[in-house]
PDB file of C-alpha atoms in Angstrom:
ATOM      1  CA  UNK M   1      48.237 -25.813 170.798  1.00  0.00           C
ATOM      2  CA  UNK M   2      50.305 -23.552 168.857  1.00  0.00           C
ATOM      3  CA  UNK M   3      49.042 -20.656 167.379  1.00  0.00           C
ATOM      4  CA  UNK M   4      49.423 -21.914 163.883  1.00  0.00           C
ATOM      5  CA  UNK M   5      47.270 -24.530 164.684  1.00  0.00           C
ATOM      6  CA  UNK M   6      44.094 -23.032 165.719  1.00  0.00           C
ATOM      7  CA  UNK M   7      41.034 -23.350 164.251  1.00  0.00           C
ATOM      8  CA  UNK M   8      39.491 -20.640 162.363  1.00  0.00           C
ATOM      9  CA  UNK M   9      37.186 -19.305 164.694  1.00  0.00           C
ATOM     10  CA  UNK M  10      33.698 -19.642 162.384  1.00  0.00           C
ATOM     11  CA  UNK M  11      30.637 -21.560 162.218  1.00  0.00           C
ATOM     12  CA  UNK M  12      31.543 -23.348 158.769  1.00  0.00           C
ATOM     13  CA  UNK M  13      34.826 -24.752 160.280  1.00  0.00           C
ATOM     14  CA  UNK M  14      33.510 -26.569 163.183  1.00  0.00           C
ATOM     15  CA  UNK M  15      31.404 -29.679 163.615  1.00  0.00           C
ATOM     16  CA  UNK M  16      27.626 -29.280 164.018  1.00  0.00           C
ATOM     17  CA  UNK M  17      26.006 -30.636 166.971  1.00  0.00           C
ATOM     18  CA  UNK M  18      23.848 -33.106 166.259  1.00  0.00           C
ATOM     19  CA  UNK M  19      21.598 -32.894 169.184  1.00  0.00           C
ATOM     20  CA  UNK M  20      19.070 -30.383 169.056  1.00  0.00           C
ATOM     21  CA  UNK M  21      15.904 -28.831 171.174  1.00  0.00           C
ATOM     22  CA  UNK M  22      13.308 -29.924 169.053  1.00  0.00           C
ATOM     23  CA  UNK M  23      11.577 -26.341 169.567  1.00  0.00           C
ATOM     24  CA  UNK M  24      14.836 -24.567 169.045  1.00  0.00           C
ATOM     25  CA  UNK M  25      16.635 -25.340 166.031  1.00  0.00           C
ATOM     26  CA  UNK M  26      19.512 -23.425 164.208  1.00  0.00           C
ATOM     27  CA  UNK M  27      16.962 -22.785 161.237  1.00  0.00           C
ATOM     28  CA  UNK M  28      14.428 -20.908 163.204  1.00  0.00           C
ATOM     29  CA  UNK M  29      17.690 -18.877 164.696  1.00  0.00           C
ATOM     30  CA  UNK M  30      18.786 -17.656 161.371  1.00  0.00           C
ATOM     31  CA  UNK M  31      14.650 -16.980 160.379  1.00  0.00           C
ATOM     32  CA  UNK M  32      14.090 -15.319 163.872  1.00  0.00           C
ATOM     33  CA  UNK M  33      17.613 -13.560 163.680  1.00  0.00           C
ATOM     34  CA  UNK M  34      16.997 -12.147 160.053  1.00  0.00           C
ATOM     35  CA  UNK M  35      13.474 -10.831 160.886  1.00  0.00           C
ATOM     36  CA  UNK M  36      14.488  -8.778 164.034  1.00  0.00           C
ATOM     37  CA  UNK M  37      17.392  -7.311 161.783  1.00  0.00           C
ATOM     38  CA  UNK M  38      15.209  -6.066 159.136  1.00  0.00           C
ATOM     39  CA  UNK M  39      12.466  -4.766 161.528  1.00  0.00           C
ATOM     40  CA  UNK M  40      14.945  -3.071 163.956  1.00  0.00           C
ATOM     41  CA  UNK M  41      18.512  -3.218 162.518  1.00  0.00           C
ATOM     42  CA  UNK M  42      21.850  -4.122 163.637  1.00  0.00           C
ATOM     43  CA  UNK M  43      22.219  -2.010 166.789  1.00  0.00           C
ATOM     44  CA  UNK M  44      19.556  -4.115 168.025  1.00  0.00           C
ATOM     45  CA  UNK M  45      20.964  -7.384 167.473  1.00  0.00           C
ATOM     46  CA  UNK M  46      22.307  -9.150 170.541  1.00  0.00           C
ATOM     47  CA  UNK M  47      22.470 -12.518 171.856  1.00  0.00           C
ATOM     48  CA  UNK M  48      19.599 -11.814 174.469  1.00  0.00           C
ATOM     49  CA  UNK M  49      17.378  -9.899 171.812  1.00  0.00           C
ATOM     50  CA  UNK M  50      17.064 -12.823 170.207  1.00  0.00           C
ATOM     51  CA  UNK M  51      16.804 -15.164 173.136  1.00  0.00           C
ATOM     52  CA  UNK M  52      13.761 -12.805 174.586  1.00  0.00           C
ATOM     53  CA  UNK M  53      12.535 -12.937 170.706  1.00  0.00           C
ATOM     54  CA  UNK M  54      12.674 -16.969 171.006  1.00  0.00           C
ATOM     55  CA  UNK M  55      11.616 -17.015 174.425  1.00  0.00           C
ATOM     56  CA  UNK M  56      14.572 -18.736 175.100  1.00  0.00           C
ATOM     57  CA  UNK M  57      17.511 -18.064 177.344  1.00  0.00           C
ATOM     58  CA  UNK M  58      20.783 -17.152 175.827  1.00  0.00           C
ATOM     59  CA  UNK M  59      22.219 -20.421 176.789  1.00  0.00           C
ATOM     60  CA  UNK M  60      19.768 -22.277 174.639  1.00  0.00           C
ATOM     61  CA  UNK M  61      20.705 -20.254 171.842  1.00  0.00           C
ATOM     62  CA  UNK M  62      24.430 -21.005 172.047  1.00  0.00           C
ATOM     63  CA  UNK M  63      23.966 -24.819 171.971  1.00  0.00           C
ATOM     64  CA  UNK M  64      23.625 -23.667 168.342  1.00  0.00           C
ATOM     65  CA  UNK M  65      25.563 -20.670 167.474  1.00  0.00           C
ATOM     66  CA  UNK M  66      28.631 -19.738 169.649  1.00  0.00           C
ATOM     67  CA  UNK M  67      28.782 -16.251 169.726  1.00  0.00           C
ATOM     68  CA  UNK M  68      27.523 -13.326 167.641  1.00  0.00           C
ATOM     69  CA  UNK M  69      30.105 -13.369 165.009  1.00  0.00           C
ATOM     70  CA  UNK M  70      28.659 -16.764 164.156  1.00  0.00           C
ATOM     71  CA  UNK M  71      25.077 -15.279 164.126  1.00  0.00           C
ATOM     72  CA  UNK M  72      26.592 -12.977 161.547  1.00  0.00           C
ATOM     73  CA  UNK M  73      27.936 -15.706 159.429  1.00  0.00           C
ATOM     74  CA  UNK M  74      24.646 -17.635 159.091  1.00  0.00           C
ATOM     75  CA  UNK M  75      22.332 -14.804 158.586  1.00  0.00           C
ATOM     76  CA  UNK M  76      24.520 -13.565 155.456  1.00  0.00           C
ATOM     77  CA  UNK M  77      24.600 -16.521 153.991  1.00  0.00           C
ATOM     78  CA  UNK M  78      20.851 -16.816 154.492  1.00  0.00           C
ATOM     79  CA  UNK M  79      19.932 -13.990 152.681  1.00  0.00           C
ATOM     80  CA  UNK M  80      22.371 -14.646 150.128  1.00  0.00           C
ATOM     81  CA  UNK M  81      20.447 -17.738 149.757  1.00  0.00           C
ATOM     82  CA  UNK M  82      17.220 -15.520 147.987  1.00  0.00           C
ATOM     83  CA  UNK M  83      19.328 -14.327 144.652  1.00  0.00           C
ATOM     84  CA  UNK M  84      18.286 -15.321 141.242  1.00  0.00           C
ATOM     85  CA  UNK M  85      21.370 -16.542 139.463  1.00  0.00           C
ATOM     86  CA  UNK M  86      19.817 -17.254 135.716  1.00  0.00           C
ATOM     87  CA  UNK M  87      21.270 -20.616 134.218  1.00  0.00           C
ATOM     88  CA  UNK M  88      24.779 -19.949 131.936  1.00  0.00           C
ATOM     89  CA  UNK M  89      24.322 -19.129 128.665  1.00  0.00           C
ATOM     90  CA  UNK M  90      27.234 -18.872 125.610  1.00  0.00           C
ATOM     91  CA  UNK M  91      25.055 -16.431 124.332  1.00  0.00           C
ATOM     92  CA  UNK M  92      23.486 -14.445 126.982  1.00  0.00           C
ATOM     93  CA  UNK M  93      26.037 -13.906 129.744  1.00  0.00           C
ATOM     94  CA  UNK M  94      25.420 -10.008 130.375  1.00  0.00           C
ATOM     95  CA  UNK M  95      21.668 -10.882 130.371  1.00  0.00           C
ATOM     96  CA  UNK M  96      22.129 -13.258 132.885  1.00  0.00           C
ATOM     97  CA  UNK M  97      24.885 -10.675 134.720  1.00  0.00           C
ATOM     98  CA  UNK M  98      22.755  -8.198 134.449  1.00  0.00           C
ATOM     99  CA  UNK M  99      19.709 -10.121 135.988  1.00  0.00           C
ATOM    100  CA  UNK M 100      22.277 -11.611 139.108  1.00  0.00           C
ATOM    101  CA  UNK M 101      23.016  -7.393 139.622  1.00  0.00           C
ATOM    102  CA  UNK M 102      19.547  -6.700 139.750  1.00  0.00           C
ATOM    103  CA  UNK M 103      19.264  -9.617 142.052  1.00  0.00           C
ATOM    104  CA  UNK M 104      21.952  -8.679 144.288  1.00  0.00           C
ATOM    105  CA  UNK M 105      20.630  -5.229 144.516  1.00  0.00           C
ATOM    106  CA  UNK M 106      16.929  -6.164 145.550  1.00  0.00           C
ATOM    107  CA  UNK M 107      18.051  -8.482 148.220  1.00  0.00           C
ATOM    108  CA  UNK M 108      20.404  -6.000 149.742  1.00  0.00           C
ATOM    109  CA  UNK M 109      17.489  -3.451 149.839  1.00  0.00           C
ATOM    110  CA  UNK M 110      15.256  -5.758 151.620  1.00  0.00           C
ATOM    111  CA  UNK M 111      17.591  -6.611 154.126  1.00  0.00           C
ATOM    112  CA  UNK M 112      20.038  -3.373 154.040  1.00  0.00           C
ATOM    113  CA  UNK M 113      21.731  -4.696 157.201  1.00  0.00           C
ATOM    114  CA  UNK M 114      23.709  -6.947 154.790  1.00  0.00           C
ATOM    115  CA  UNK M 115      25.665  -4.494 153.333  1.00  0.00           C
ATOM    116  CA  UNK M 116      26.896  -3.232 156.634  1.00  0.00           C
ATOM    117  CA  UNK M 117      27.601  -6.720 158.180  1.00  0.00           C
ATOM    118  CA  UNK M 118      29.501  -8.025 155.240  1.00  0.00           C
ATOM    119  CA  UNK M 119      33.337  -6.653 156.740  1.00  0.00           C
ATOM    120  CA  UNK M 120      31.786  -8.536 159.716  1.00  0.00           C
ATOM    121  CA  UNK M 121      31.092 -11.846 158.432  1.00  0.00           C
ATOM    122  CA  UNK M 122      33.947 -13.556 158.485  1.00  0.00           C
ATOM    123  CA  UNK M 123      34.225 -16.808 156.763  1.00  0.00           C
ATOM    124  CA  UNK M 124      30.402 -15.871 155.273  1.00  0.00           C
ATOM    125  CA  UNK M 125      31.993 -17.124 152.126  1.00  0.00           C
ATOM    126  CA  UNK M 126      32.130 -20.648 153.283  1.00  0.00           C
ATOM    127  CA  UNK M 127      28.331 -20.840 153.772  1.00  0.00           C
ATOM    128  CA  UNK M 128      26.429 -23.357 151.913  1.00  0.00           C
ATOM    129  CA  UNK M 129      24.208 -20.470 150.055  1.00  0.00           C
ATOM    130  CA  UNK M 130      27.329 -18.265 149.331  1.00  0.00           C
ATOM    131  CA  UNK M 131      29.216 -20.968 147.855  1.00  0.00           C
ATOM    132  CA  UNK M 132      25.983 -22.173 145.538  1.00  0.00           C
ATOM    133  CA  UNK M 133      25.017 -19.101 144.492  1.00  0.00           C
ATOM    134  CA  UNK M 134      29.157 -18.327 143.565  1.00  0.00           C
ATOM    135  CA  UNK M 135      29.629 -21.716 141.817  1.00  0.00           C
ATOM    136  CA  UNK M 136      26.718 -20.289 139.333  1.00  0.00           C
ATOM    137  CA  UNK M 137      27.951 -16.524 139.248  1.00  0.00           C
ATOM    138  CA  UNK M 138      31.347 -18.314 137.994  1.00  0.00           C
ATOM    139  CA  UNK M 139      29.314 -20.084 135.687  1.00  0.00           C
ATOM    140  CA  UNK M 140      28.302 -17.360 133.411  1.00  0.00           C
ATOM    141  CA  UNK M 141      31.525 -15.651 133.559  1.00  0.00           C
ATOM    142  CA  UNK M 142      33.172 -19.041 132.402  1.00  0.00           C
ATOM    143  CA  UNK M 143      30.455 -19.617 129.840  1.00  0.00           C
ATOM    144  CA  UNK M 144      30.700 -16.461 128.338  1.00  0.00           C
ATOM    145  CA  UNK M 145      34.503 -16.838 127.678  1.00  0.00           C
ATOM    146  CA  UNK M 146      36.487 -16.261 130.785  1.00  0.00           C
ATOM    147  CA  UNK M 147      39.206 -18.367 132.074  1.00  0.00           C
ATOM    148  CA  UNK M 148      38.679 -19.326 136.006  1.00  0.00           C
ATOM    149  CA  UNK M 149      40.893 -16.619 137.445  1.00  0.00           C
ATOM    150  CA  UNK M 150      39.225 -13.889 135.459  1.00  0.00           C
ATOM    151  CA  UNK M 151      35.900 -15.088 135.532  1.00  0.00           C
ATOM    152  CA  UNK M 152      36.306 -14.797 139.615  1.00  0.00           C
ATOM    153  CA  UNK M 153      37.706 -10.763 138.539  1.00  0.00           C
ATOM    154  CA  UNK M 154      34.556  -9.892 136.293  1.00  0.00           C
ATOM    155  CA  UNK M 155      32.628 -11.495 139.083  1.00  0.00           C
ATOM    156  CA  UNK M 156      34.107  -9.518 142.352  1.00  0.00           C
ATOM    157  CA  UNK M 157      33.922  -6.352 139.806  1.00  0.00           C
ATOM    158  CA  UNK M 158      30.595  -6.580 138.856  1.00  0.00           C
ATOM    159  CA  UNK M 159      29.191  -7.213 142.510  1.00  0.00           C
ATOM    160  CA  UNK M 160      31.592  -4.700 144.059  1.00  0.00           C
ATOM    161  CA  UNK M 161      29.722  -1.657 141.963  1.00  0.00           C
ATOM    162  CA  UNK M 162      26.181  -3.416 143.083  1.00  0.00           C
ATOM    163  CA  UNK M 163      27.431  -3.834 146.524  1.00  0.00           C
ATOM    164  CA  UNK M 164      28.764  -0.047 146.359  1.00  0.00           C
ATOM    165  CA  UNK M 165      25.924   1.685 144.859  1.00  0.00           C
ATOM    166  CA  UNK M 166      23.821   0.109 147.079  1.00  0.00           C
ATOM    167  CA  UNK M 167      24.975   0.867 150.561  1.00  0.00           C
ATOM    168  CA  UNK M 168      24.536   4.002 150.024  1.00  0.00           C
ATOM    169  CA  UNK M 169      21.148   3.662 148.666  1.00  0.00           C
ATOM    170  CA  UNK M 170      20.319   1.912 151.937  1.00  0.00           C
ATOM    171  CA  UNK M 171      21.688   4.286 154.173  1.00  0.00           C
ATOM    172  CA  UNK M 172      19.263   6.770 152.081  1.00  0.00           C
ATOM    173  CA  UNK M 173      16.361   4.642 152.353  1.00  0.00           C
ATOM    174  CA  UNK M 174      16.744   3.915 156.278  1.00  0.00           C
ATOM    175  CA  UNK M 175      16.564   7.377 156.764  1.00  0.00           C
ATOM    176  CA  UNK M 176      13.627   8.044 154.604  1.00  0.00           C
ATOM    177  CA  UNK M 177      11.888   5.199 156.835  1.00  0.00           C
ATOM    178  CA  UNK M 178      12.627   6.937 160.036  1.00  0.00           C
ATOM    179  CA  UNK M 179      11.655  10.433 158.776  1.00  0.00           C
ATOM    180  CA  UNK M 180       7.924   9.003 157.640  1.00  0.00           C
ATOM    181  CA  UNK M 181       8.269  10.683 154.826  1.00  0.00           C
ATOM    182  CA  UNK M 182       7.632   9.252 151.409  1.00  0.00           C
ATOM    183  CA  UNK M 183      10.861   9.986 148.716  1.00  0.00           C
ATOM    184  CA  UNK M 184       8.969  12.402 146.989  1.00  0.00           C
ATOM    185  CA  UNK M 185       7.966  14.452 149.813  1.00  0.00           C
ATOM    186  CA  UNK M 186      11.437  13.988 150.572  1.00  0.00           C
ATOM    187  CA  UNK M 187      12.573  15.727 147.936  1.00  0.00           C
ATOM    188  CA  UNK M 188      10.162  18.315 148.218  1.00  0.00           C
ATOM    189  CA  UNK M 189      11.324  19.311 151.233  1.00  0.00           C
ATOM    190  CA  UNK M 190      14.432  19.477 149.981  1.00  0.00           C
ATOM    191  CA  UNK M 191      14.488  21.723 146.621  1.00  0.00           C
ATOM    192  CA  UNK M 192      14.284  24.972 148.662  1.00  0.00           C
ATOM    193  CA  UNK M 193      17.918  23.835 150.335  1.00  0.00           C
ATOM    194  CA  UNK M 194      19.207  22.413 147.618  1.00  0.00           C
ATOM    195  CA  UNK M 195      18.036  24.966 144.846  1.00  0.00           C
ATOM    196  CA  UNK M 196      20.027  27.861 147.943  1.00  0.00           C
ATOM    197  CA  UNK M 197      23.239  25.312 147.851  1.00  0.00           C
ATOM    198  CA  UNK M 198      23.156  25.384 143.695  1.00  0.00           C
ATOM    199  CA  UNK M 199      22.982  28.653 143.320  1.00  0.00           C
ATOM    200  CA  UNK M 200      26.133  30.033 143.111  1.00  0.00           C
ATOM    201  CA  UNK M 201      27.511  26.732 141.048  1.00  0.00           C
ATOM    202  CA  UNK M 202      26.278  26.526 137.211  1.00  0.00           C
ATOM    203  CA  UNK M 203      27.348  23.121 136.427  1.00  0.00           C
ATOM    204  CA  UNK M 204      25.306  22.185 139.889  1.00  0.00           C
ATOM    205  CA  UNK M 205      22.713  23.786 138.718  1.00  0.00           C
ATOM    206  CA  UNK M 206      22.218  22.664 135.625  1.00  0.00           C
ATOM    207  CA  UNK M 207      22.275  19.131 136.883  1.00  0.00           C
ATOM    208  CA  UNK M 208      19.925  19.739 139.689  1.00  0.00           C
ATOM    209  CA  UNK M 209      17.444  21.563 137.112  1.00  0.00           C
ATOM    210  CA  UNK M 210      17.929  18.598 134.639  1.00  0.00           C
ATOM    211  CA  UNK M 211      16.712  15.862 137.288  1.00  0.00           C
ATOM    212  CA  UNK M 212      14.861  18.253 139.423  1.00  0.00           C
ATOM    213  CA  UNK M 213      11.157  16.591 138.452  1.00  0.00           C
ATOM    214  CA  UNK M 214      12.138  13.021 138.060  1.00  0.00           C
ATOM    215  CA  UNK M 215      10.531  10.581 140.353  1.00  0.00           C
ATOM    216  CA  UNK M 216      13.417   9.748 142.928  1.00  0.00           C
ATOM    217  CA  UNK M 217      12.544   6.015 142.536  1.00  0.00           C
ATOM    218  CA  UNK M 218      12.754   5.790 138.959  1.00  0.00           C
ATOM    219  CA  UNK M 219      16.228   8.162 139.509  1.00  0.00           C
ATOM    220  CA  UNK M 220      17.535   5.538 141.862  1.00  0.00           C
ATOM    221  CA  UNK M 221      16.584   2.918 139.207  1.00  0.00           C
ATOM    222  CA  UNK M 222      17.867   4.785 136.091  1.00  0.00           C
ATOM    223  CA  UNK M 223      21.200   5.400 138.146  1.00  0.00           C
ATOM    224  CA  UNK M 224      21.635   1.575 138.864  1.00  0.00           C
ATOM    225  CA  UNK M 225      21.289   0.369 135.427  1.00  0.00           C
ATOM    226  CA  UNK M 226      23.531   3.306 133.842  1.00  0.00           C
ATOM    227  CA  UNK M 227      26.578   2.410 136.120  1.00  0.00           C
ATOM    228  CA  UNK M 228      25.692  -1.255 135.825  1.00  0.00           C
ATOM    229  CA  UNK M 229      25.636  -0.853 131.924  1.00  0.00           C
ATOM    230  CA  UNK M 230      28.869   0.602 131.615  1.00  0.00           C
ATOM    231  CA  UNK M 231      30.619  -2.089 134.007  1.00  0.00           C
ATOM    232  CA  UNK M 232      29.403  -4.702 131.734  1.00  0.00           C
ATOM    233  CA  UNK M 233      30.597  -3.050 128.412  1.00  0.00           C
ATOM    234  CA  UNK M 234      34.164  -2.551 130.443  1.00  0.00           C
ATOM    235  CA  UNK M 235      33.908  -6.537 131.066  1.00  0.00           C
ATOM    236  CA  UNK M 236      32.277  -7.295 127.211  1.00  0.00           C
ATOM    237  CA  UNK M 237      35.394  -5.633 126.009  1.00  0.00           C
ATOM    238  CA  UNK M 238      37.379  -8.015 127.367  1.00  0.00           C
ATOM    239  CA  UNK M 239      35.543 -10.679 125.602  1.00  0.00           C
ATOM    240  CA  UNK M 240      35.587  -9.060 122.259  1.00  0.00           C
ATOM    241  CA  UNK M 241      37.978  -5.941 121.958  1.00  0.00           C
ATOM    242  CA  UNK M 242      41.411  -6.193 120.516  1.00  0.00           C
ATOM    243  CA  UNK M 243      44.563  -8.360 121.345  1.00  0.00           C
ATOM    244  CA  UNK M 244      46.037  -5.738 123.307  1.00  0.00           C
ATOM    245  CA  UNK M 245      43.020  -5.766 125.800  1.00  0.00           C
ATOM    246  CA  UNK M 246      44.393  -9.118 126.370  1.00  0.00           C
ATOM    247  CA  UNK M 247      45.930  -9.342 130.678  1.00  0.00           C
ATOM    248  CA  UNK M 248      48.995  -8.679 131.238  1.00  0.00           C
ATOM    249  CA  UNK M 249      51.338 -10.038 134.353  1.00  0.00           C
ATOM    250  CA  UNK M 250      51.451  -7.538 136.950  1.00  0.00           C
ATOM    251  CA  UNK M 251      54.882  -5.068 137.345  1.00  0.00           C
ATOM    252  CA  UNK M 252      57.059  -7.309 139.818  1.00  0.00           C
TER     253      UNK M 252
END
């Protein structure tokens, strides 16, 4: 078959088999798959992880899913399956923005291998959850004013700050987990280094002093909306600032 002709290699693209071990089912895959991510992350996901987890052999497992990058696929668009996408509203679009964000956010700190498997996933897009929970992202950009092709912009805008923000705040939070520590005690341990580091740079200082006592929770929190805040009033403007906000065609 030519190359041109190929199937694209994901899990959304080919048929489903029909037949299926009544005890072993692609659901409990995804469940079983998602739980051993969040309780031991994705170094330890494998093919026979999850077989041993299933008590099943990896052969059983690929009468369902063909390969890992499939596995991938259909735990993504599981989780994407848990955010809260408010109904769209002429009148309250950033509310409802604002509340997908939030949404977005907790989900990927619940399950913070997301944000690292999302270069991996492929044709995640085409998942059932991903493509629900899209068609009613889209729907509150479009309600709000925006034609399709810039309601799709605001959309990959907004969720590329949350998506952003948060893998970072993931990566901080894993390694709070594996140090035992709490993210106060944390940051106890910390001012002596940090307060040495300063030192010598007043603008560092300051900010350090100015934040210094803040609960690091409540920081994390404050930082989120603040960014998120002035993303939306970037995409409001385009809603209700002048003419010459308006888009323009791109230089050819």
């Amino acid at each position: 078959m030519p190359a041109a002709e190929k199937p694209i290699p994901s899990v959304w693209t080919r048929p489903r088999k029909q037949r299926e071990q009544p005890a072993l089912s692609r659901e409990r895959i995804v469940a079983e798959a998602v739980a051993l991510l969040d309780a031991e992350g994705i170094d330890n996901l494998s093919m026979r992880t999850l077989g041993n987890r299933l008590n099943a052999g990896a052969t059983s497992l690929y009468r369902h899913v063909a390969n890992k990058d499939e596995l991938i696929e259909l735990v993504v668009d599981e989780v994407y399956g848990e955010l809260e996408v408010p109904a769209a509203g002429p009148d309250g679009w950033r509310d409802a923005a604002a509340q997908i964000a939030a949404s977005t956010r907790e989900m990927a700190l619940r399950h913070p291998w997301v944000v690292m498997l999302l270069g991996q996933a492929g044709l995640a897009y085409l998942g059932p959850n991903m493509m629900r929970q899209t068609e009613r992202i889209l729907a509150v950009f479009q309600e709000a004013g925006f034609d399709a092709a810039e309601a799709d912009q605001a959309m990959t805008t907004m969720l590329a700050y949350v998506i952003g923000l948060v893998t970072s705040e993931a990566a901080y939070l894993s390694l709070l987990a594996r140090s035992g520590r709490s993210e106060q005690e944390w940051a106890d341990t910390l001012r002596p280094a940090v307060e040495a580091a300063t030192k010598d740079y007043d603008r560092l200082t300051e900010s350090y002093a100015a934040i210094r006592d803040k609960d690091p929770a409540r920081m994390r929190q404050e930082t989120f909306d603040y960014g998120l805040a002035r993303v939306l009033d970037g995409i409001e403007v385009r809603l209700t600032g002048p003419a010459s906000t308006a888009p323009t065609d791109p230089a050819p």
